[in-house]
Amino acid sequence: MIKEGADLVVARPGAALREIDVQIVADEVARMVQEANYDLNQDVIDSLHKGLAGEESPAGQEILRQIIQNAEIAHGERVPICQDTGFAVIFMEIGQDVHFVGGSLEEAINAGVARGYTEGYLRKSILKDPLKGGNTGDNTPAIVHYDIVPGDKVKMKILPKGGGSENMSAVGMLKPADGVEGVKRFVLDRVAQAGPNPCPPIIVGVGIGGTFDKVAYLAKKAITRPVGQYHSDPDIRALEEELLSKVNDLGIGPQGLGGRTTALWLAIETHPRHIASFPVAVNIQCHAARQKDIII
Amino acid sequence: MAEHRLQVPLDDESVAKLKAGDRVFLTGTILTGRDTAHKRMVDLLLQGESLPFDIDGQVIYYVGPSPAKPGDVIGSAGPTTSGRMDAYTPLLIEKGLRGMIGKGSRSAEVKEAMKTHKAVYFAAIGGAGALIAKSIKKAEVIAYDELGPEAVRKLWVEDFPVIVVNDIYGNDLYEEGVKEYRRA
């Protein structure tokens, strides 16, 4: 317990706090929201080529070629890959030895979003009031997740998340008796029901465990894992491989017009669960899987 | 699967020859409209009022483009999910709307209205907005300017690439295409 009147901040002798001006954060956010929207990361581009090489449907092949061509145009001409330039979802891993100076961190993040979306000719898609509407005009506020970690660095990951694929996501509070088969059914049903809507080929993020809120966060975290990188736990990896293969057997294909390439990747994140609960979440990411990160 | 080059707005003869799965390149003018614009249109029609623009024989593209950079006609301009417009679409089709461009499946009610009133539904490639913008030669806001990306625009297009999903004969490419490649 901290006694009233006691000093709340007591510097531990020898512990050096690293100061970071929030202006740096604002500048990086402004830059990264634009780059994320113009430049698809290489792992996603590679997976589109891999999908094209394995695609059996002629229409599917043509669509994948156009998606790749679209990414090249966006990169070359500095225009958004997709007109839905997303909700700015930002993951902040903040070293506990960092001290932010120069103003409010969250205000700086939002100032960066506003500047980046305006300067970069990105679409402003955020409504101020979920019931009454009214565009905020600068795509703020961002959705910010904060994690405090050891060290004196700040890791920022920016994910401009489109609405069409987000809408196809879901949380299920399964029964523990449903087991791993229940998880598989939930994921496959979700992707099948989503069909053409989330702009396949998609990336499927799956969360298993935790609580109602945690599991959705896990699924969102999962879609930020680079394409091609499996989970480090061999059992989870085996489940990722099985589910990806089954998702692609659904036949939804590029843009849902039929084909082999329904998903480019599927990643699972897990967390301990309550004895009574078995939460599962699916977060769907469209093929415009845009993200950028930086360590400050 | 046939390939067609068609003028928009579409005439009866053009609509009749389209089959689900056909690739089509549209040239002429189309309108844009999405969530809020659709709600406003239908609210007006239900009040017995006329629309601020004519939809008879027109094609509506479900899009909310990103802002145009200086010197560009339009920003990225790919399709949005059509299902959100399903609640409003049957009435618009009844009032003469001839075609729609978007992505994703339509409701049974929309498909029925398409069959009854001879309208077609096309898919454009979702997430290919930079590429699609190349076939848009001119854009002009004609209503609801205050809605920003949701404003209604008239677009002049040249060889705008789409695929027929629902034709006037009741075929649905989403259902047929997936059946062909499903392995389970």
PDB file of C-alpha atoms in Angstrom, chain A residues 16-182:
ATOM      1  CA  ALA A  16      18.420   4.584 -15.574  1.00  0.00           C
ATOM      2  CA  LEU A  17      15.222   5.613 -17.280  1.00  0.00           C
ATOM      3  CA  ARG A  18      15.480   6.140 -20.997  1.00  0.00           C
ATOM      4  CA  GLU A  19      13.619   9.215 -22.108  1.00  0.00           C
ATOM      5  CA  ILE A  20      11.718   9.133 -25.394  1.00  0.00           C
ATOM      6  CA  ASP A  21      10.059  12.239 -26.748  1.00  0.00           C
ATOM      7  CA  VAL A  22       6.478  11.453 -27.809  1.00  0.00           C
ATOM      8  CA  GLN A  23       7.086  13.588 -30.903  1.00  0.00           C
ATOM      9  CA  ILE A  24       9.259  10.749 -32.216  1.00  0.00           C
ATOM     10  CA  VAL A  25       6.347   8.375 -31.737  1.00  0.00           C
ATOM     11  CA  ALA A  26       4.006  10.768 -33.603  1.00  0.00           C
ATOM     12  CA  ASP A  27       6.445  11.105 -36.515  1.00  0.00           C
ATOM     13  CA  GLU A  28       6.945   7.351 -36.804  1.00  0.00           C
ATOM     14  CA  VAL A  29       3.210   6.663 -36.674  1.00  0.00           C
ATOM     15  CA  ALA A  30       2.587   9.240 -39.433  1.00  0.00           C
ATOM     16  CA  ARG A  31       5.226   7.581 -41.615  1.00  0.00           C
ATOM     17  CA  MET A  32       4.235   4.009 -40.877  1.00  0.00           C
ATOM     18  CA  VAL A  33       0.494   4.346 -41.566  1.00  0.00           C
ATOM     19  CA  GLN A  34       1.379   5.586 -45.048  1.00  0.00           C
ATOM     20  CA  GLU A  35       4.043   2.983 -45.776  1.00  0.00           C
ATOM     21  CA  ALA A  36       1.806   0.195 -44.511  1.00  0.00           C
ATOM     22  CA  ASN A  37      -0.926   1.305 -46.897  1.00  0.00           C
ATOM     23  CA  TYR A  38       1.361   1.579 -49.941  1.00  0.00           C
ATOM     24  CA  ASP A  39       3.807  -1.295 -49.445  1.00  0.00           C
ATOM     25  CA  LEU A  40       2.824  -4.879 -48.841  1.00  0.00           C
ATOM     26  CA  ASN A  41       5.477  -6.745 -46.850  1.00  0.00           C
ATOM     27  CA  GLN A  42       7.577  -9.292 -48.741  1.00  0.00           C
ATOM     28  CA  ASP A  43       6.196 -12.285 -46.814  1.00  0.00           C
ATOM     29  CA  VAL A  44       2.687 -11.502 -48.078  1.00  0.00           C
ATOM     30  CA  ILE A  45       3.868 -10.885 -51.655  1.00  0.00           C
ATOM     31  CA  ASP A  46       5.759 -14.194 -51.606  1.00  0.00           C
ATOM     32  CA  SER A  47       2.661 -16.016 -50.363  1.00  0.00           C
ATOM     33  CA  LEU A  48       0.563 -14.533 -53.183  1.00  0.00           C
ATOM     34  CA  HIS A  49       3.097 -15.857 -55.721  1.00  0.00           C
ATOM     35  CA  LYS A  50       3.050 -19.227 -53.989  1.00  0.00           C
ATOM     36  CA  GLY A  51      -0.756 -19.225 -54.124  1.00  0.00           C
ATOM     37  CA  LEU A  52      -0.664 -18.396 -57.840  1.00  0.00           C
ATOM     38  CA  ALA A  53       1.738 -21.262 -58.533  1.00  0.00           C
ATOM     39  CA  GLY A  54      -0.597 -23.740 -56.819  1.00  0.00           C
ATOM     40  CA  GLU A  55      -3.926 -22.354 -57.992  1.00  0.00           C
ATOM     41  CA  GLU A  56      -5.991 -24.687 -60.198  1.00  0.00           C
ATOM     42  CA  SER A  57      -8.820 -22.324 -61.109  1.00  0.00           C
ATOM     43  CA  PRO A  58      -8.070 -20.170 -64.192  1.00  0.00           C
ATOM     44  CA  ALA A  59     -10.241 -17.353 -62.792  1.00  0.00           C
ATOM     45  CA  GLY A  60      -8.416 -17.712 -59.471  1.00  0.00           C
ATOM     46  CA  GLN A  61      -5.052 -17.442 -61.211  1.00  0.00           C
ATOM     47  CA  GLU A  62      -6.149 -14.306 -63.044  1.00  0.00           C
ATOM     48  CA  ILE A  63      -7.387 -12.734 -59.789  1.00  0.00           C
ATOM     49  CA  LEU A  64      -4.093 -13.510 -58.001  1.00  0.00           C
ATOM     50  CA  ARG A  65      -2.137 -11.997 -60.890  1.00  0.00           C
ATOM     51  CA  GLN A  66      -4.230  -8.827 -60.630  1.00  0.00           C
ATOM     52  CA  ILE A  67      -3.789  -8.676 -56.851  1.00  0.00           C
ATOM     53  CA  ILE A  68       0.001  -8.893 -57.325  1.00  0.00           C
ATOM     54  CA  GLN A  69      -0.134  -6.251 -60.068  1.00  0.00           C
ATOM     55  CA  ASN A  70      -2.219  -4.043 -57.771  1.00  0.00           C
ATOM     56  CA  ALA A  71       0.443  -4.281 -55.056  1.00  0.00           C
ATOM     57  CA  GLU A  72       3.090  -3.251 -57.588  1.00  0.00           C
ATOM     58  CA  ILE A  73       1.066  -0.213 -58.697  1.00  0.00           C
ATOM     59  CA  ALA A  74       0.438   0.838 -55.086  1.00  0.00           C
ATOM     60  CA  HIS A  75       4.140   0.534 -54.252  1.00  0.00           C
ATOM     61  CA  GLY A  76       5.316   2.355 -57.378  1.00  0.00           C
ATOM     62  CA  GLU A  77       2.779   5.172 -57.381  1.00  0.00           C
ATOM     63  CA  ARG A  78       2.442   5.600 -53.586  1.00  0.00           C
ATOM     64  CA  VAL A  79      -1.305   5.016 -53.608  1.00  0.00           C
ATOM     65  CA  PRO A  80      -3.202   2.791 -51.170  1.00  0.00           C
ATOM     66  CA  ILE A  81      -3.285  -0.943 -51.925  1.00  0.00           C
ATOM     67  CA  CYS A  82      -6.969  -0.856 -50.975  1.00  0.00           C
ATOM     68  CA  GLN A  83      -9.314   2.118 -50.611  1.00  0.00           C
ATOM     69  CA  ASP A  84     -10.253   0.850 -47.148  1.00  0.00           C
ATOM     70  CA  THR A  85      -7.126   2.115 -45.465  1.00  0.00           C
ATOM     71  CA  GLY A  86      -8.379   0.736 -42.207  1.00  0.00           C
ATOM     72  CA  PHE A  87      -8.788   1.383 -38.545  1.00  0.00           C
ATOM     73  CA  ALA A  88      -5.252   2.097 -37.260  1.00  0.00           C
ATOM     74  CA  VAL A  89      -4.642  -0.772 -34.846  1.00  0.00           C
ATOM     75  CA  ILE A  90      -1.379  -0.236 -32.971  1.00  0.00           C
ATOM     76  CA  PHE A  91       0.469  -2.667 -30.736  1.00  0.00           C
ATOM     77  CA  MET A  92       2.882  -0.946 -28.350  1.00  0.00           C
ATOM     78  CA  GLU A  93       5.435  -2.989 -26.447  1.00  0.00           C
ATOM     79  CA  ILE A  94       6.899  -0.539 -24.006  1.00  0.00           C
ATOM     80  CA  GLY A  95      10.057  -1.312 -22.091  1.00  0.00           C
ATOM     81  CA  GLN A  96       9.510  -0.647 -18.391  1.00  0.00           C
ATOM     82  CA  ASP A  97      12.647   1.489 -18.255  1.00  0.00           C
ATOM     83  CA  VAL A  98      11.232   3.967 -20.764  1.00  0.00           C
ATOM     84  CA  HIS A  99       9.961   7.356 -19.699  1.00  0.00           C
ATOM     85  CA  PHE A 100       7.898   9.219 -22.288  1.00  0.00           C
ATOM     86  CA  VAL A 101       8.382  12.976 -22.271  1.00  0.00           C
ATOM     87  CA  GLY A 102       6.972  15.906 -24.212  1.00  0.00           C
ATOM     88  CA  GLY A 103       3.274  15.216 -23.740  1.00  0.00           C
ATOM     89  CA  SER A 104       0.643  12.484 -23.729  1.00  0.00           C
ATOM     90  CA  LEU A 105       1.680   9.283 -25.487  1.00  0.00           C
ATOM     91  CA  GLU A 106      -1.800   8.478 -26.716  1.00  0.00           C
ATOM     92  CA  GLU A 107      -2.353  12.012 -27.987  1.00  0.00           C
ATOM     93  CA  ALA A 108       0.937  11.747 -29.880  1.00  0.00           C
ATOM     94  CA  ILE A 109      -0.116   8.436 -31.442  1.00  0.00           C
ATOM     95  CA  ASN A 110      -3.400   9.974 -32.586  1.00  0.00           C
ATOM     96  CA  ALA A 111      -1.649  13.084 -33.877  1.00  0.00           C
ATOM     97  CA  GLY A 112       0.551  10.745 -35.951  1.00  0.00           C
ATOM     98  CA  VAL A 113      -2.494   8.887 -37.291  1.00  0.00           C
ATOM     99  CA  ALA A 114      -4.252  12.144 -38.210  1.00  0.00           C
ATOM    100  CA  ARG A 115      -1.174  13.514 -39.970  1.00  0.00           C
ATOM    101  CA  GLY A 116      -0.372  10.262 -41.789  1.00  0.00           C
ATOM    102  CA  TYR A 117      -3.924   9.712 -43.050  1.00  0.00           C
ATOM    103  CA  THR A 118      -4.226  13.318 -44.204  1.00  0.00           C
ATOM    104  CA  GLU A 119      -0.797  13.747 -45.803  1.00  0.00           C
ATOM    105  CA  GLY A 120      -0.937  10.305 -47.363  1.00  0.00           C
ATOM    106  CA  TYR A 121      -4.362  10.710 -49.021  1.00  0.00           C
ATOM    107  CA  LEU A 122      -5.648   7.750 -47.037  1.00  0.00           C
ATOM    108  CA  ARG A 123      -9.364   7.243 -46.495  1.00  0.00           C
ATOM    109  CA  LYS A 124     -10.882   8.414 -43.232  1.00  0.00           C
ATOM    110  CA  SER A 125     -13.242   5.669 -42.161  1.00  0.00           C
ATOM    111  CA  ILE A 126     -13.867   6.298 -38.473  1.00  0.00           C
ATOM    112  CA  LEU A 127     -17.247   7.421 -37.141  1.00  0.00           C
ATOM    113  CA  LYS A 128     -17.125   9.434 -33.924  1.00  0.00           C
ATOM    114  CA  ASP A 129     -20.217   7.920 -32.389  1.00  0.00           C
ATOM    115  CA  PRO A 130     -21.043   4.274 -33.103  1.00  0.00           C
ATOM    116  CA  LEU A 131     -24.774   5.029 -32.924  1.00  0.00           C
ATOM    117  CA  LYS A 132     -25.066   8.556 -34.276  1.00  0.00           C
ATOM    118  CA  GLY A 133     -22.173   8.449 -36.760  1.00  0.00           C
ATOM    119  CA  GLY A 134     -20.254  11.540 -37.869  1.00  0.00           C
ATOM    120  CA  ASN A 135     -16.841  11.022 -39.454  1.00  0.00           C
ATOM    121  CA  THR A 136     -13.969  12.172 -37.221  1.00  0.00           C
ATOM    122  CA  GLY A 137     -12.322  13.479 -40.394  1.00  0.00           C
ATOM    123  CA  ASP A 138      -8.777  12.298 -39.669  1.00  0.00           C
ATOM    124  CA  ASN A 139      -9.188   8.549 -39.017  1.00  0.00           C
ATOM    125  CA  THR A 140      -8.588   8.942 -35.288  1.00  0.00           C
ATOM    126  CA  PRO A 141      -8.740   7.531 -32.733  1.00  0.00           C
ATOM    127  CA  ALA A 142      -6.384   4.594 -33.163  1.00  0.00           C
ATOM    128  CA  ILE A 143      -7.023   1.319 -31.352  1.00  0.00           C
ATOM    129  CA  VAL A 144      -3.944   0.993 -29.136  1.00  0.00           C
ATOM    130  CA  HIS A 145      -2.861  -2.112 -27.231  1.00  0.00           C
ATOM    131  CA  TYR A 146      -0.177  -1.529 -24.611  1.00  0.00           C
ATOM    132  CA  ASP A 147       2.141  -4.185 -23.269  1.00  0.00           C
ATOM    133  CA  ILE A 148       4.759  -3.412 -20.637  1.00  0.00           C
ATOM    134  CA  VAL A 149       7.869  -5.528 -21.128  1.00  0.00           C
ATOM    135  CA  PRO A 150      11.381  -5.568 -19.642  1.00  0.00           C
ATOM    136  CA  GLY A 151      13.986  -3.278 -21.181  1.00  0.00           C
ATOM    137  CA  ASP A 152      14.294   0.277 -22.430  1.00  0.00           C
ATOM    138  CA  LYS A 153      13.020  -0.049 -25.988  1.00  0.00           C
ATOM    139  CA  VAL A 154       9.639   0.620 -27.555  1.00  0.00           C
ATOM    140  CA  LYS A 155       8.328  -1.697 -30.238  1.00  0.00           C
ATOM    141  CA  MET A 156       5.492  -0.375 -32.343  1.00  0.00           C
ATOM    142  CA  LYS A 157       3.481  -2.413 -34.789  1.00  0.00           C
ATOM    143  CA  ILE A 158       0.884  -0.743 -36.977  1.00  0.00           C
ATOM    144  CA  LEU A 159      -1.889  -2.680 -38.648  1.00  0.00           C
ATOM    145  CA  PRO A 160      -4.362  -0.700 -40.778  1.00  0.00           C
ATOM    146  CA  LYS A 161      -7.328  -3.079 -40.437  1.00  0.00           C
ATOM    147  CA  GLY A 162     -10.047  -3.097 -43.085  1.00  0.00           C
ATOM    148  CA  GLY A 163     -13.706  -3.368 -42.144  1.00  0.00           C
ATOM    149  CA  GLY A 164     -14.807  -6.033 -44.622  1.00  0.00           C
ATOM    150  CA  SER A 165     -12.602  -8.765 -43.211  1.00  0.00           C
ATOM    151  CA  GLU A 166     -13.025  -7.598 -39.606  1.00  0.00           C
ATOM    152  CA  ASN A 167     -16.793  -8.037 -39.995  1.00  0.00           C
ATOM    153  CA  MET A 168     -16.353 -11.741 -40.714  1.00  0.00           C
ATOM    154  CA  SER A 169     -14.589 -12.370 -37.397  1.00  0.00           C
ATOM    155  CA  ALA A 170     -16.160 -14.023 -34.342  1.00  0.00           C
ATOM    156  CA  VAL A 171     -15.682 -15.153 -30.757  1.00  0.00           C
ATOM    157  CA  GLY A 172     -17.126 -18.445 -29.534  1.00  0.00           C
ATOM    158  CA  MET A 173     -17.394 -19.456 -25.885  1.00  0.00           C
ATOM    159  CA  LEU A 174     -17.174 -23.204 -26.446  1.00  0.00           C
ATOM    160  CA  LYS A 175     -17.614 -25.883 -23.811  1.00  0.00           C
ATOM    161  CA  PRO A 176     -14.444 -27.570 -22.583  1.00  0.00           C
ATOM    162  CA  ALA A 177     -16.014 -30.859 -23.753  1.00  0.00           C
ATOM    163  CA  ASP A 178     -15.971 -29.531 -27.331  1.00  0.00           C
ATOM    164  CA  GLY A 179     -12.194 -29.923 -27.262  1.00  0.00           C
ATOM    165  CA  VAL A 180      -9.883 -29.475 -30.207  1.00  0.00           C
ATOM    166  CA  GLU A 181     -12.544 -30.830 -32.589  1.00  0.00           C
ATOM    167  CA  GLY A 182     -14.802 -27.985 -31.455  1.00  0.00           C
TER     168      GLY A 182
END
